[in-house]
CSV table of C-alpha atoms in Angstrom, one decimal:
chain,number,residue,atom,x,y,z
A,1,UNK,CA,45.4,135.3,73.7
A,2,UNK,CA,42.4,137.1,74.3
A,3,UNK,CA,41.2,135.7,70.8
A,4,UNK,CA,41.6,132.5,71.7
A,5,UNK,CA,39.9,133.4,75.2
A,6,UNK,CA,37.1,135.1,73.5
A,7,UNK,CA,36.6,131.9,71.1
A,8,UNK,CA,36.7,129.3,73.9
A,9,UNK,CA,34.0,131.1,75.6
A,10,UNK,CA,32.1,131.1,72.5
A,11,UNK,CA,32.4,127.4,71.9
A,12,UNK,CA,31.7,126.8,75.7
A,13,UNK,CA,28.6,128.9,75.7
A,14,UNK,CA,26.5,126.5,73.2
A,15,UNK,CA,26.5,123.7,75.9
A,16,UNK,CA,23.9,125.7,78.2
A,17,UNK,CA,24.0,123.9,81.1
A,18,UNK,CA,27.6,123.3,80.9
A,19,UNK,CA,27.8,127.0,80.1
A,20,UNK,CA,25.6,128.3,83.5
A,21,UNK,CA,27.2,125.7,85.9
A,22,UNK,CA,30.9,126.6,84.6
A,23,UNK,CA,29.6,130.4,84.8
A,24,UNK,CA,28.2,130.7,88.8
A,25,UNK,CA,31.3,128.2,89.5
A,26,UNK,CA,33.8,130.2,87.9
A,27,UNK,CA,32.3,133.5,89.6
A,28,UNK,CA,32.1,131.7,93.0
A,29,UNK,CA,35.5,130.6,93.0
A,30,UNK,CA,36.8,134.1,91.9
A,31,UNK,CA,34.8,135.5,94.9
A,32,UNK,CA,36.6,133.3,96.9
A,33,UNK,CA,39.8,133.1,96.0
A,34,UNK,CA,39.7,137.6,95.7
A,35,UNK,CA,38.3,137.6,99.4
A,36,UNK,CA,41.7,135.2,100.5
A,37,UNK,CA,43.9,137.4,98.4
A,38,UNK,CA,42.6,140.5,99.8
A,39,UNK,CA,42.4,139.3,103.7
A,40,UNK,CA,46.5,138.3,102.9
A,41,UNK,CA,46.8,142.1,101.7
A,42,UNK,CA,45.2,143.0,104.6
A,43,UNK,CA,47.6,141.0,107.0
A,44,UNK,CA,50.6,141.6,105.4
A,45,UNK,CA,50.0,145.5,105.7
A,46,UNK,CA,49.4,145.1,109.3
A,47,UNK,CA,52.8,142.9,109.4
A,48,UNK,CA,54.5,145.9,107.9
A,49,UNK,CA,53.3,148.5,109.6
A,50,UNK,CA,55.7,149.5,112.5
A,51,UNK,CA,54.4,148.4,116.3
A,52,UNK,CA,52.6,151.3,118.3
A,53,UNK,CA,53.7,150.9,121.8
A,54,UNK,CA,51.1,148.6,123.0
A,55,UNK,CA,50.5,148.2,127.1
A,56,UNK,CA,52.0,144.5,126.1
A,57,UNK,CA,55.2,145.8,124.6
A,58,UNK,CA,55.8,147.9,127.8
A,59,UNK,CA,55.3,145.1,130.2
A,60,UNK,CA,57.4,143.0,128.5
A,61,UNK,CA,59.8,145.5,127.7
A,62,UNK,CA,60.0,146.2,131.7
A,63,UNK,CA,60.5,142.9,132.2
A,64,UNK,CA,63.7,143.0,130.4
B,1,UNK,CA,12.3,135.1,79.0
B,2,UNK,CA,13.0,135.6,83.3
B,3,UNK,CA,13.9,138.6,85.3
B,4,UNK,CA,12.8,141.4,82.3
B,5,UNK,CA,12.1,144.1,85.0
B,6,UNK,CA,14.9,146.6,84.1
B,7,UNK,CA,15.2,145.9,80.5
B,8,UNK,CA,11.8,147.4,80.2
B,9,UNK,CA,12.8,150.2,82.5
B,10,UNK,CA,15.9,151.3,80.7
B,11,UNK,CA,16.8,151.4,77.1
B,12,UNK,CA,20.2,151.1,75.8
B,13,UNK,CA,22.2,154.0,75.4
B,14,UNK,CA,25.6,153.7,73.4
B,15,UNK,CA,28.7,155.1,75.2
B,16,UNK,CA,31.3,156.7,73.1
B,17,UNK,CA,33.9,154.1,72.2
B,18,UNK,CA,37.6,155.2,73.4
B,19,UNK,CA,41.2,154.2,72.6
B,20,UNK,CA,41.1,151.8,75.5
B,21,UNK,CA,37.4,150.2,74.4
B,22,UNK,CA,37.9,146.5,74.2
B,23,UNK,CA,34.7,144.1,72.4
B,24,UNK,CA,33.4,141.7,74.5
B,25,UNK,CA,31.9,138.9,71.3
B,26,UNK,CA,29.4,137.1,73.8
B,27,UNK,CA,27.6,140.0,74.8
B,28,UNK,CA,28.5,141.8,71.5
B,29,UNK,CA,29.4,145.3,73.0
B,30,UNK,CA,32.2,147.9,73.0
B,31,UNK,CA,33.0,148.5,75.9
B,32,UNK,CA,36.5,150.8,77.9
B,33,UNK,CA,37.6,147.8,80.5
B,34,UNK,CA,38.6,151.5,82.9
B,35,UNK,CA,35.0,152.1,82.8
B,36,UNK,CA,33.9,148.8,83.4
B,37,UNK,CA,36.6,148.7,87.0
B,38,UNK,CA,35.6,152.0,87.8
B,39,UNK,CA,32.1,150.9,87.7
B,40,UNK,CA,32.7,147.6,89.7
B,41,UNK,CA,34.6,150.0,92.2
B,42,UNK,CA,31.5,152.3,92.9
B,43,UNK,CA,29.4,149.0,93.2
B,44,UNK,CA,31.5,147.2,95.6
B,45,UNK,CA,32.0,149.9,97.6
B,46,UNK,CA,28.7,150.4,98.6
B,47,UNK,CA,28.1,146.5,98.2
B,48,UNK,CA,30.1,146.6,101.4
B,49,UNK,CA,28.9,149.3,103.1
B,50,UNK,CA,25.8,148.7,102.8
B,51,UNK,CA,25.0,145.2,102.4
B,52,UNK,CA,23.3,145.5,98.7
B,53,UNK,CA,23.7,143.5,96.0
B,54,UNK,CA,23.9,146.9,93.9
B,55,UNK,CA,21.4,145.0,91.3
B,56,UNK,CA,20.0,148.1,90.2
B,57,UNK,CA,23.4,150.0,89.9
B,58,UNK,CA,25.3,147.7,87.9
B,59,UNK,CA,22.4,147.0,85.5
B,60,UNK,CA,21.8,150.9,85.3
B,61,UNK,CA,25.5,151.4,84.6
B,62,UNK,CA,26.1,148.5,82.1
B,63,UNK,CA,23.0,150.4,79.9
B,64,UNK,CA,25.2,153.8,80.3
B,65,UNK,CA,28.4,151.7,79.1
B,66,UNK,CA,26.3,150.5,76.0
B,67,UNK,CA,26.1,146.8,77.2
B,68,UNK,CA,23.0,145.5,75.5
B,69,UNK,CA,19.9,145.3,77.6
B,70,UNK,CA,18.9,141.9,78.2
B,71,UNK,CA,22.6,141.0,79.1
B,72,UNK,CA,23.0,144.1,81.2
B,73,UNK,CA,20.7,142.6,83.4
B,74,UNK,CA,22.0,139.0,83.2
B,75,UNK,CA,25.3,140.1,83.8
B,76,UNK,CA,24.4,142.4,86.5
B,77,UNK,CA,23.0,139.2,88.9
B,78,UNK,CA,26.4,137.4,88.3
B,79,UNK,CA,28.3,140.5,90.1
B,80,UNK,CA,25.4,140.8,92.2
B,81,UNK,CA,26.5,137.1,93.2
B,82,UNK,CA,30.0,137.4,93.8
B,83,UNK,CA,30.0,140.8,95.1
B,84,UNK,CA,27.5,139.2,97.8
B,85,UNK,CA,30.2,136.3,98.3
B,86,UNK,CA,33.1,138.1,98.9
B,87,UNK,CA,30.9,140.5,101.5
B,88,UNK,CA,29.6,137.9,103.3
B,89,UNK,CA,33.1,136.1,104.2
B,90,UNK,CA,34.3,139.9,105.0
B,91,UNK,CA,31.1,140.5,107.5
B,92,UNK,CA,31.3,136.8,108.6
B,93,UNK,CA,34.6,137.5,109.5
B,94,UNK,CA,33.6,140.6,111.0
B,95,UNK,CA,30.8,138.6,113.6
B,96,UNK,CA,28.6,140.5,111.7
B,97,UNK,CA,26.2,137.5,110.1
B,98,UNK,CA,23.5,136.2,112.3
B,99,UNK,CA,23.8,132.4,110.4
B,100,UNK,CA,20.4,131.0,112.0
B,101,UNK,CA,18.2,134.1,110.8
B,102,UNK,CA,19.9,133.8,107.3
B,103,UNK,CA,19.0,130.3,106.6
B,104,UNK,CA,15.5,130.7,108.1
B,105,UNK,CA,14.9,133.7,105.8
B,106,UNK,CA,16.7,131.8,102.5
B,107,UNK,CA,13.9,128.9,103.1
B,108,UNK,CA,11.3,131.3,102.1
B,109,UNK,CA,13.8,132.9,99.9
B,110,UNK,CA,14.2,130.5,96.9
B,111,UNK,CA,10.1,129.6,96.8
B,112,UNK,CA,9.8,133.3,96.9
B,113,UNK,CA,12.1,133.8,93.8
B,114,UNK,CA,10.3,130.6,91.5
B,115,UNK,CA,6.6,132.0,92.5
B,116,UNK,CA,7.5,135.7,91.2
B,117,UNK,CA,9.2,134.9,88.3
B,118,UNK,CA,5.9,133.2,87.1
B,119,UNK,CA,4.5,135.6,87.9
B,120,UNK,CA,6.5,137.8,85.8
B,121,UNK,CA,6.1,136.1,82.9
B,122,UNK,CA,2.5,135.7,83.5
B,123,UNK,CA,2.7,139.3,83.3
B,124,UNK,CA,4.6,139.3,80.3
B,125,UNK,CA,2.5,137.0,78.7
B,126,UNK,CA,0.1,139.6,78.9
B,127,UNK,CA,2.6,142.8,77.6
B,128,UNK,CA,2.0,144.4,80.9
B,129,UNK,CA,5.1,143.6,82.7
B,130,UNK,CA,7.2,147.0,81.9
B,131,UNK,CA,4.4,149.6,83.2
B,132,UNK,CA,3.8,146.8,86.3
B,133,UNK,CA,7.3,146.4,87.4
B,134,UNK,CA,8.6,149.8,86.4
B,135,UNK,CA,5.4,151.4,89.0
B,136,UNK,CA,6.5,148.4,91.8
B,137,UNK,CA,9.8,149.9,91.4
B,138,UNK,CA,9.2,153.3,91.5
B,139,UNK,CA,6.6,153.2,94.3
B,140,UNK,CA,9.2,150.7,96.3
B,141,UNK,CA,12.0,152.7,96.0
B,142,UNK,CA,10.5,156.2,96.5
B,143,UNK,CA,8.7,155.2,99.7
B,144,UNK,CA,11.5,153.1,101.3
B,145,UNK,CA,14.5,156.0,100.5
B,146,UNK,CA,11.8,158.4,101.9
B,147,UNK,CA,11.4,156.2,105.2
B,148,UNK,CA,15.1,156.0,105.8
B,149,UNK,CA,16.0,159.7,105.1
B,150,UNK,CA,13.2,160.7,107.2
B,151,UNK,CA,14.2,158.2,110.0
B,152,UNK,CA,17.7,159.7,109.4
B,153,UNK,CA,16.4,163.5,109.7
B,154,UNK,CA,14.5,162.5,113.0
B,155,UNK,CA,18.2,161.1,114.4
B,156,UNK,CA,20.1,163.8,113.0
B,157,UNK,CA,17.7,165.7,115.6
B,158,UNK,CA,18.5,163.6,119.1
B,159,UNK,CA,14.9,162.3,118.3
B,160,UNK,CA,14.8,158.4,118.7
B,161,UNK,CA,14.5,156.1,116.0
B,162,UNK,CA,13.4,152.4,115.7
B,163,UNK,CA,12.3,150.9,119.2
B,164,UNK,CA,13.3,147.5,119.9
B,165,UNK,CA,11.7,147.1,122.8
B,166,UNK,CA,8.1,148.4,121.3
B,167,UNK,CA,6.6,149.3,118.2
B,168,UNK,CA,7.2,147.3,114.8
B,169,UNK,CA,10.4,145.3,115.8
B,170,UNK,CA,8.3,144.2,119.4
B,171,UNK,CA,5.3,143.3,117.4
B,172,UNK,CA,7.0,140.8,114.9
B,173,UNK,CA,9.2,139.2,118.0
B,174,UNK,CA,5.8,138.5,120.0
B,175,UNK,CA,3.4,137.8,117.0
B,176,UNK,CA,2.3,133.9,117.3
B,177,UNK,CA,1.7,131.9,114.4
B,178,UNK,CA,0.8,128.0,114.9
B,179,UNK,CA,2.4,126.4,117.9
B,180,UNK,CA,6.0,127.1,119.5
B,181,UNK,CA,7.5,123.4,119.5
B,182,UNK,CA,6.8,120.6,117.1
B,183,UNK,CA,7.5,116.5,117.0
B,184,UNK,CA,9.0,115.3,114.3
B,185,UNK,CA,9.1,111.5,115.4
B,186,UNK,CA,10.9,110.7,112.1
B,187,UNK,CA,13.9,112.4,113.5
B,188,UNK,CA,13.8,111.2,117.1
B,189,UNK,CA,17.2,109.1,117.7
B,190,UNK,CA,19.8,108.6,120.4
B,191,UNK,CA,20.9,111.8,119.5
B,192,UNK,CA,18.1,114.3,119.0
B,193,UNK,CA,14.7,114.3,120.4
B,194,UNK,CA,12.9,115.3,117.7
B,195,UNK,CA,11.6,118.0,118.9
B,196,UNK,CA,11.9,121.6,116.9
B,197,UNK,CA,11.1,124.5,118.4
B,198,UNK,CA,9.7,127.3,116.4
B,199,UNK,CA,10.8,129.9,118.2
B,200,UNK,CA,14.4,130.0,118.4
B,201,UNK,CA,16.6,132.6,120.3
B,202,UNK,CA,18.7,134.5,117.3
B,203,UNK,CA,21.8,135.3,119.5
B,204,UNK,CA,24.0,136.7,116.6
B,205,UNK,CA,21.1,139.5,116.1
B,206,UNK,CA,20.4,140.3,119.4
B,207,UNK,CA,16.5,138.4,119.7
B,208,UNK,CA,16.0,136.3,122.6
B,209,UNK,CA,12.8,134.5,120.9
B,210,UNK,CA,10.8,134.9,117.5
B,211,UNK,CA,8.6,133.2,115.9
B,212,UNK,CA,10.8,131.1,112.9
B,213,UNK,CA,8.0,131.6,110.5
B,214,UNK,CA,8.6,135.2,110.3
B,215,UNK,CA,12.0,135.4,108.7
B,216,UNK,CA,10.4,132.9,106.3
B,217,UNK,CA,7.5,135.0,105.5
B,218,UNK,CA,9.9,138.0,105.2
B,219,UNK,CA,12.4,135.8,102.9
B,220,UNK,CA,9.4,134.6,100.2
B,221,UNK,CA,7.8,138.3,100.6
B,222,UNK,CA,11.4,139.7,99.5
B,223,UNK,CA,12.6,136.6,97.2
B,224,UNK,CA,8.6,137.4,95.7
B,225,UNK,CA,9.2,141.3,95.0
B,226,UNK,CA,13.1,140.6,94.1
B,227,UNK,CA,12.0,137.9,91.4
B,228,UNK,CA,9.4,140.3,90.0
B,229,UNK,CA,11.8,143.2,89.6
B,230,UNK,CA,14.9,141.6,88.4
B,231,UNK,CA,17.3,142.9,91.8
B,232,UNK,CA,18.9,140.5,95.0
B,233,UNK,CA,16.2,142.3,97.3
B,234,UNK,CA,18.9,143.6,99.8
B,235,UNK,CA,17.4,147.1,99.0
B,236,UNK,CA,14.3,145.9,100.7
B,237,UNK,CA,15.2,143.2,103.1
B,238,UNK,CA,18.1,145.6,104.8
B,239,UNK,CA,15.8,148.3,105.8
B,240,UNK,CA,13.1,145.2,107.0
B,241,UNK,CA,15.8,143.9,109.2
B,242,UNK,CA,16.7,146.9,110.8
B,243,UNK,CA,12.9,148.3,111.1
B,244,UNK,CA,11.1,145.4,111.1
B,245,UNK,CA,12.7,143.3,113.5
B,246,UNK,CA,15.3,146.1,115.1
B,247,UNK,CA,18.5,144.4,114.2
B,248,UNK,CA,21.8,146.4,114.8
B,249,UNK,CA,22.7,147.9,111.1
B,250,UNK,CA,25.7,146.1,110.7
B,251,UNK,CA,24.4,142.5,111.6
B,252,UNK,CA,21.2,143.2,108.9
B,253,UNK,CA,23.9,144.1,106.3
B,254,UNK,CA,25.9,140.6,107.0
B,255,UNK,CA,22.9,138.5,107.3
B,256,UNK,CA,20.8,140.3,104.5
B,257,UNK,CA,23.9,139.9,102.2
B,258,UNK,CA,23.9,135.9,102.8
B,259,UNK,CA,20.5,136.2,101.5
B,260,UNK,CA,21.5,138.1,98.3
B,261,UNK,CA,23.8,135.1,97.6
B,262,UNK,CA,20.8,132.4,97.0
B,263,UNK,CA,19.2,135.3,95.3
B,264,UNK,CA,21.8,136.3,92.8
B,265,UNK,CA,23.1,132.8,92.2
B,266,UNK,CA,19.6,132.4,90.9
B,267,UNK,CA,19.1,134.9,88.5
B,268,UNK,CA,22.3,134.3,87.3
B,269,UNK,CA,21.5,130.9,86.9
B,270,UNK,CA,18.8,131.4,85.0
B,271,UNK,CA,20.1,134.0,82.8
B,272,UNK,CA,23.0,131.9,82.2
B,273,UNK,CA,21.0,129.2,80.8
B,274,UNK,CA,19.2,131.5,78.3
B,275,UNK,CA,23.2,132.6,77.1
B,276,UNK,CA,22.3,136.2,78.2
B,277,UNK,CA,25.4,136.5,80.6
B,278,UNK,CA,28.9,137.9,79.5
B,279,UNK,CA,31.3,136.4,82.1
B,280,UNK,CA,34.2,138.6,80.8
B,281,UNK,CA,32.5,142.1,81.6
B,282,UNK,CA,31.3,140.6,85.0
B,283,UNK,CA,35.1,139.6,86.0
B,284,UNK,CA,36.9,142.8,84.6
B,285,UNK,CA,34.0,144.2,86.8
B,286,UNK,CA,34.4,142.2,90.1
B,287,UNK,CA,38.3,142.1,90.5
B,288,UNK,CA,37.7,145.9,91.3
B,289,UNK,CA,34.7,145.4,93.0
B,290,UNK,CA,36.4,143.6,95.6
B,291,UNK,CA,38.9,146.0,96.7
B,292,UNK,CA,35.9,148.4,97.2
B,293,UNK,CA,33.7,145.4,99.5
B,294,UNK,CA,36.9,145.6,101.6
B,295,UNK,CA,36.7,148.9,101.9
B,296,UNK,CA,33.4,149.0,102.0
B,297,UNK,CA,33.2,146.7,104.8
B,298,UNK,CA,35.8,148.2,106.8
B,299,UNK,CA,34.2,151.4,106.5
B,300,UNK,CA,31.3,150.2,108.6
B,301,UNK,CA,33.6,150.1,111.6
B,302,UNK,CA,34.5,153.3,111.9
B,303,UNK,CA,31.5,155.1,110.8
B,304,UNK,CA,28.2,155.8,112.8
B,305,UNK,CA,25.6,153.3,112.4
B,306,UNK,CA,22.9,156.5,111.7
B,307,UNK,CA,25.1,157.7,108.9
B,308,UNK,CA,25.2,154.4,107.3
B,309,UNK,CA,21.4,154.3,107.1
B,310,UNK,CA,20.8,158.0,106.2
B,311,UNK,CA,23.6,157.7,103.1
B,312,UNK,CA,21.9,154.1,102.1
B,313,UNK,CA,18.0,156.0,102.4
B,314,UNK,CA,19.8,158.9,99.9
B,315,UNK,CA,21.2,156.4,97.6
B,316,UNK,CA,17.5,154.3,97.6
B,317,UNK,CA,15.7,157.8,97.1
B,318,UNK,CA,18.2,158.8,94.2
B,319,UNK,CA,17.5,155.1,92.5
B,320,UNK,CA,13.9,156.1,93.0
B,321,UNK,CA,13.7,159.1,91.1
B,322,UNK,CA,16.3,157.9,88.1
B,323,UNK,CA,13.5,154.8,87.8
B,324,UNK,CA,10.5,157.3,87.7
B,325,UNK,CA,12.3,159.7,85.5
B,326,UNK,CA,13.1,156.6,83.0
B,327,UNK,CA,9.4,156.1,83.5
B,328,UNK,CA,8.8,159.4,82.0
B,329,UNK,CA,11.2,159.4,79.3
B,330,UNK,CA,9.4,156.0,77.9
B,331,UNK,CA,6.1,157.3,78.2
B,332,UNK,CA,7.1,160.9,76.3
B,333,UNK,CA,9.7,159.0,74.1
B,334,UNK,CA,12.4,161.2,75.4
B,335,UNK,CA,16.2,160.0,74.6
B,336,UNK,CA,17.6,162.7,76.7
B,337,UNK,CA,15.5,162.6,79.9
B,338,UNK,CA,16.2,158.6,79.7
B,339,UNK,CA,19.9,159.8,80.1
B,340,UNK,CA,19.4,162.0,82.5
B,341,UNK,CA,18.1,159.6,85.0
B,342,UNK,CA,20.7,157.4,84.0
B,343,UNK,CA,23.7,159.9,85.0
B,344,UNK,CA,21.3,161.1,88.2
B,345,UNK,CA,21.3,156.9,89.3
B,346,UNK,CA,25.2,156.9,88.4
B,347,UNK,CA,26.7,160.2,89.5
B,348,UNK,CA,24.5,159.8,93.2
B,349,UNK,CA,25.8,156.9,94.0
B,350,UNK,CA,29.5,157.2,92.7
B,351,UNK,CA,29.4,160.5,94.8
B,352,UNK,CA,27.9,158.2,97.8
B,353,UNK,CA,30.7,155.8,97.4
B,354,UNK,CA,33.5,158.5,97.6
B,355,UNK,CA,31.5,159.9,100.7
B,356,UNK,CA,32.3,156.4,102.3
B,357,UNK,CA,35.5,156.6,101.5
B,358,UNK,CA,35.9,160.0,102.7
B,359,UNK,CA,34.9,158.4,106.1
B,360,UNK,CA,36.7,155.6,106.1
B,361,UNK,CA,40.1,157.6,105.6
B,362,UNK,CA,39.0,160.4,108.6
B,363,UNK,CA,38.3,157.6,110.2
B,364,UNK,CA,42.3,156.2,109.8
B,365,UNK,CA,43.5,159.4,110.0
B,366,UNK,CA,41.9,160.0,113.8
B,367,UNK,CA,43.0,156.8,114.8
B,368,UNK,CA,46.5,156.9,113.9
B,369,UNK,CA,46.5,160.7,115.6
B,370,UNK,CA,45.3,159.3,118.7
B,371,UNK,CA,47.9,156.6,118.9
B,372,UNK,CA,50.4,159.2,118.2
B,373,UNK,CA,49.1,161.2,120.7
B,374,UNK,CA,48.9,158.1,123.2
B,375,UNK,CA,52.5,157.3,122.0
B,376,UNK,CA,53.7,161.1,122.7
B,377,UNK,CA,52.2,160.4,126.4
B,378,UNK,CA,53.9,157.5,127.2
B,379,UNK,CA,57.0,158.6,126.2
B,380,UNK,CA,57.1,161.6,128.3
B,381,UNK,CA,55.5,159.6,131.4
B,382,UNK,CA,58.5,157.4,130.7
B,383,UNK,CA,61.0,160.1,130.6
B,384,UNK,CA,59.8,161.6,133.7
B,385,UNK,CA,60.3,159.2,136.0
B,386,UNK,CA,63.8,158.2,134.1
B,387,UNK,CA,64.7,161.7,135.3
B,388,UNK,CA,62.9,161.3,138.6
């Protein structure tokens, strides 16, 4: 597989301009799409992590 | 051939190839893809933190990994790039990116960035472009990582720092160049008036009016220097942010990193287009880059705003000296003193990066003891009056 990879990007890279548009795209989109996978990390820890007793939680748990 | 500055710096210096040393065939090199994360790791990390593209560590570190030169450098602007995209949603996200002063300073940005690469090819045209760009660097760094530690020193000592009020910052928010509202009749509709006012309030940084020709200025100055030495120019934009103009440290990193966006998509652009960019080593490099921007980032919310600039002077100073030290090695032809300054540049700022993270965890740690502790209260308040 990574042959194959290795020989597609070979082949891609004699088209220049194809080459440097497909290049800052495909970086651009993997900044993106990291950043969304690592603020859904980011929530899904916080999800996880058990609930301090927050001055919310006591008023509502008074209200009960 | 564009952006040459650190391939004249530097030479290539082959790293030992491992069991885990993978070849990469576009930019022909041998390289361990561990190396190559742990690498990305230190960058993004301080990318983060600091609000740098890290230009001149990943080109510095891709020479110690035996990457070729010429596609060090290329490959270098690509991370430089997406690091920058990644931090920029994080500090966006954050409030921490002042959107107004960022476009204002790209404008003079991306004219800034066509005038010095002419420039440097002018210059290497003429076969002086090494000597000329390895002295700008040298001279740059030194005196800006000396500023900041100094600055840092003076803080470390209850002695002010920067004035907003007065001094540098109050001289560039009152300066007056041409006049403060304009006509543009072209423009005039139902909807707008056509008149522009040149000097807009930058709420998001804190400046109730400046004149919108000097972020301009600042962004062709930078986009100028940053074109001529082959790096994003967040190394010298940051530190004009915060002493130039007095903007809290953690908006400059956020806005200065929007910058180094425009100027890294560039580069990379450019180097692209001459073939000398392996996307491979920049991805394997990035996916760990990321998870250290995060914690880079995060970092600057729990750490002093003082410590983040005396650690980002340190780092600056270090770069400095590993530049003039390559400077030496090429003019005494000395292998080993060229690899000296390129473990000094490395081992500095890995150590830097570990520092941050060393924060950022003491950081957590004190947090999650005080809500224990504030946790610990309650429940006895509570018991108390259930026994009351």
């Amino acid at each position: 597989m990574y042959q194959a990879l290795s020989e597609f990007l070979l082949e891609l890279s004699r088209n220049r301009i194809l080459w440097a548009v497909c290049v800052i795209a495909a970086m651009a989109v993997t900044a993106v799409v990291l950043y969304f996978f690592w603020d859904l990390v980011g929530r899904g820890v916080a999800l996880a992590r058990p609930r301090g007793r927050s001055p919310a939680n006591n008023r509502s748990r008074r209200g009960h | 051939m564009p952006w040459p500055a650190l391939a004249d710096v530097r030479l290539p210096i082959t790293a030992p190839a491992g069991d885990t040393s993978v070849h990469f065939p576009i930019a022909d090199a041998t390289v361990s893809p561990l190396l190559l994360a742990l690498l990305g790791m230190i960058v993004g990390t301080m990318t983060g933190f600091f609000g740098v593209g890290g230009g001149f560590l990943i080109t510095g570190g891709l020479l110690v990994l035996g990457v070729p030169t010429i596609y060090a450098v290329g490959t270098g602007l690509l991370m430089v790039m997406g690091t920058a995209i990644t931090s920029t949603l994080r500090h966006r996200r954050l409030g921490n990116v002042d959107i107004r002063l960022a476009v204002l300073i790209v404008c003079g940005t991306i004219p800034g960035v066509f005038a010095g690469e002419r420039v440097n090819a002018t210059l290497e045209h003429a076969g002086v472009a090494g000597p000329v760009v390895g002295g700008v660097y040298f001279v740059l760094l030194l005196s800006l990582g000396s500023l900041m530690v100094g600055n840092w020193i003076r803080q470390l000592r209850y002695r002010p720092g920067p004035r907003v009020g007065g001094g540098l910052p109050g001289w560039f928010r009152s300066v007056r160049i041409g006049p403060d509202r304009i006509r543009l009749p072209i423009l005039a509709g139902a909807r707008f008036s056509g008149n522009v006012n040149l000097r807009p309030a930058f709420p998001g940084a804190g400046i109730e009016e400046m004149s919108a020709l000097v972020p301009m200025f600042a962004g062709f100055t930078i986009g100028f220097v940053a074109a001529l030495l082959g790096a994003g120019g967040g190394f010298l934009l940051m530190p004009f942010l915060v002493y130039g103009l007095g903007i809290p440290p953690a908006i400059a990193i956020g806005t200065d990193l929007f910058q180094i966006i425009i100027t890294g998509s560039l580069g990379a652009f450019l180097y692209s287009l001459s073939g000398n960019v392996d996307p491979m080593i920049a991805v394997i490099m990035f996916a760990s880059a990321s998870v250290g921007t995060q914690l880079g980032a995060l970092a600057t919310r729990f750490v002093n705003a003082s410590r983040i600039l005396g650690l980002f002077g340190v780092t600056v100073l270090n770069a400095g000296v590993a530049v003039g030290l390559g400077q030496l090695a090429r003019l005494l032809g000395s292998g080993g003193l060229e690899q000296i300054s390129q473990i000094l540049l490395l081992g500095v700022s890995g150590a830097v990066a570990v520092t941050i993270l060393i924060l950022l965890a003491a950081a957590a740690v004190t947090q999650a003891r005080r809500g224990r502790r504030l946790s610990a209260l309650r429940e006895a308040r509570s018991s108390r009056r259930r026994v009351v």
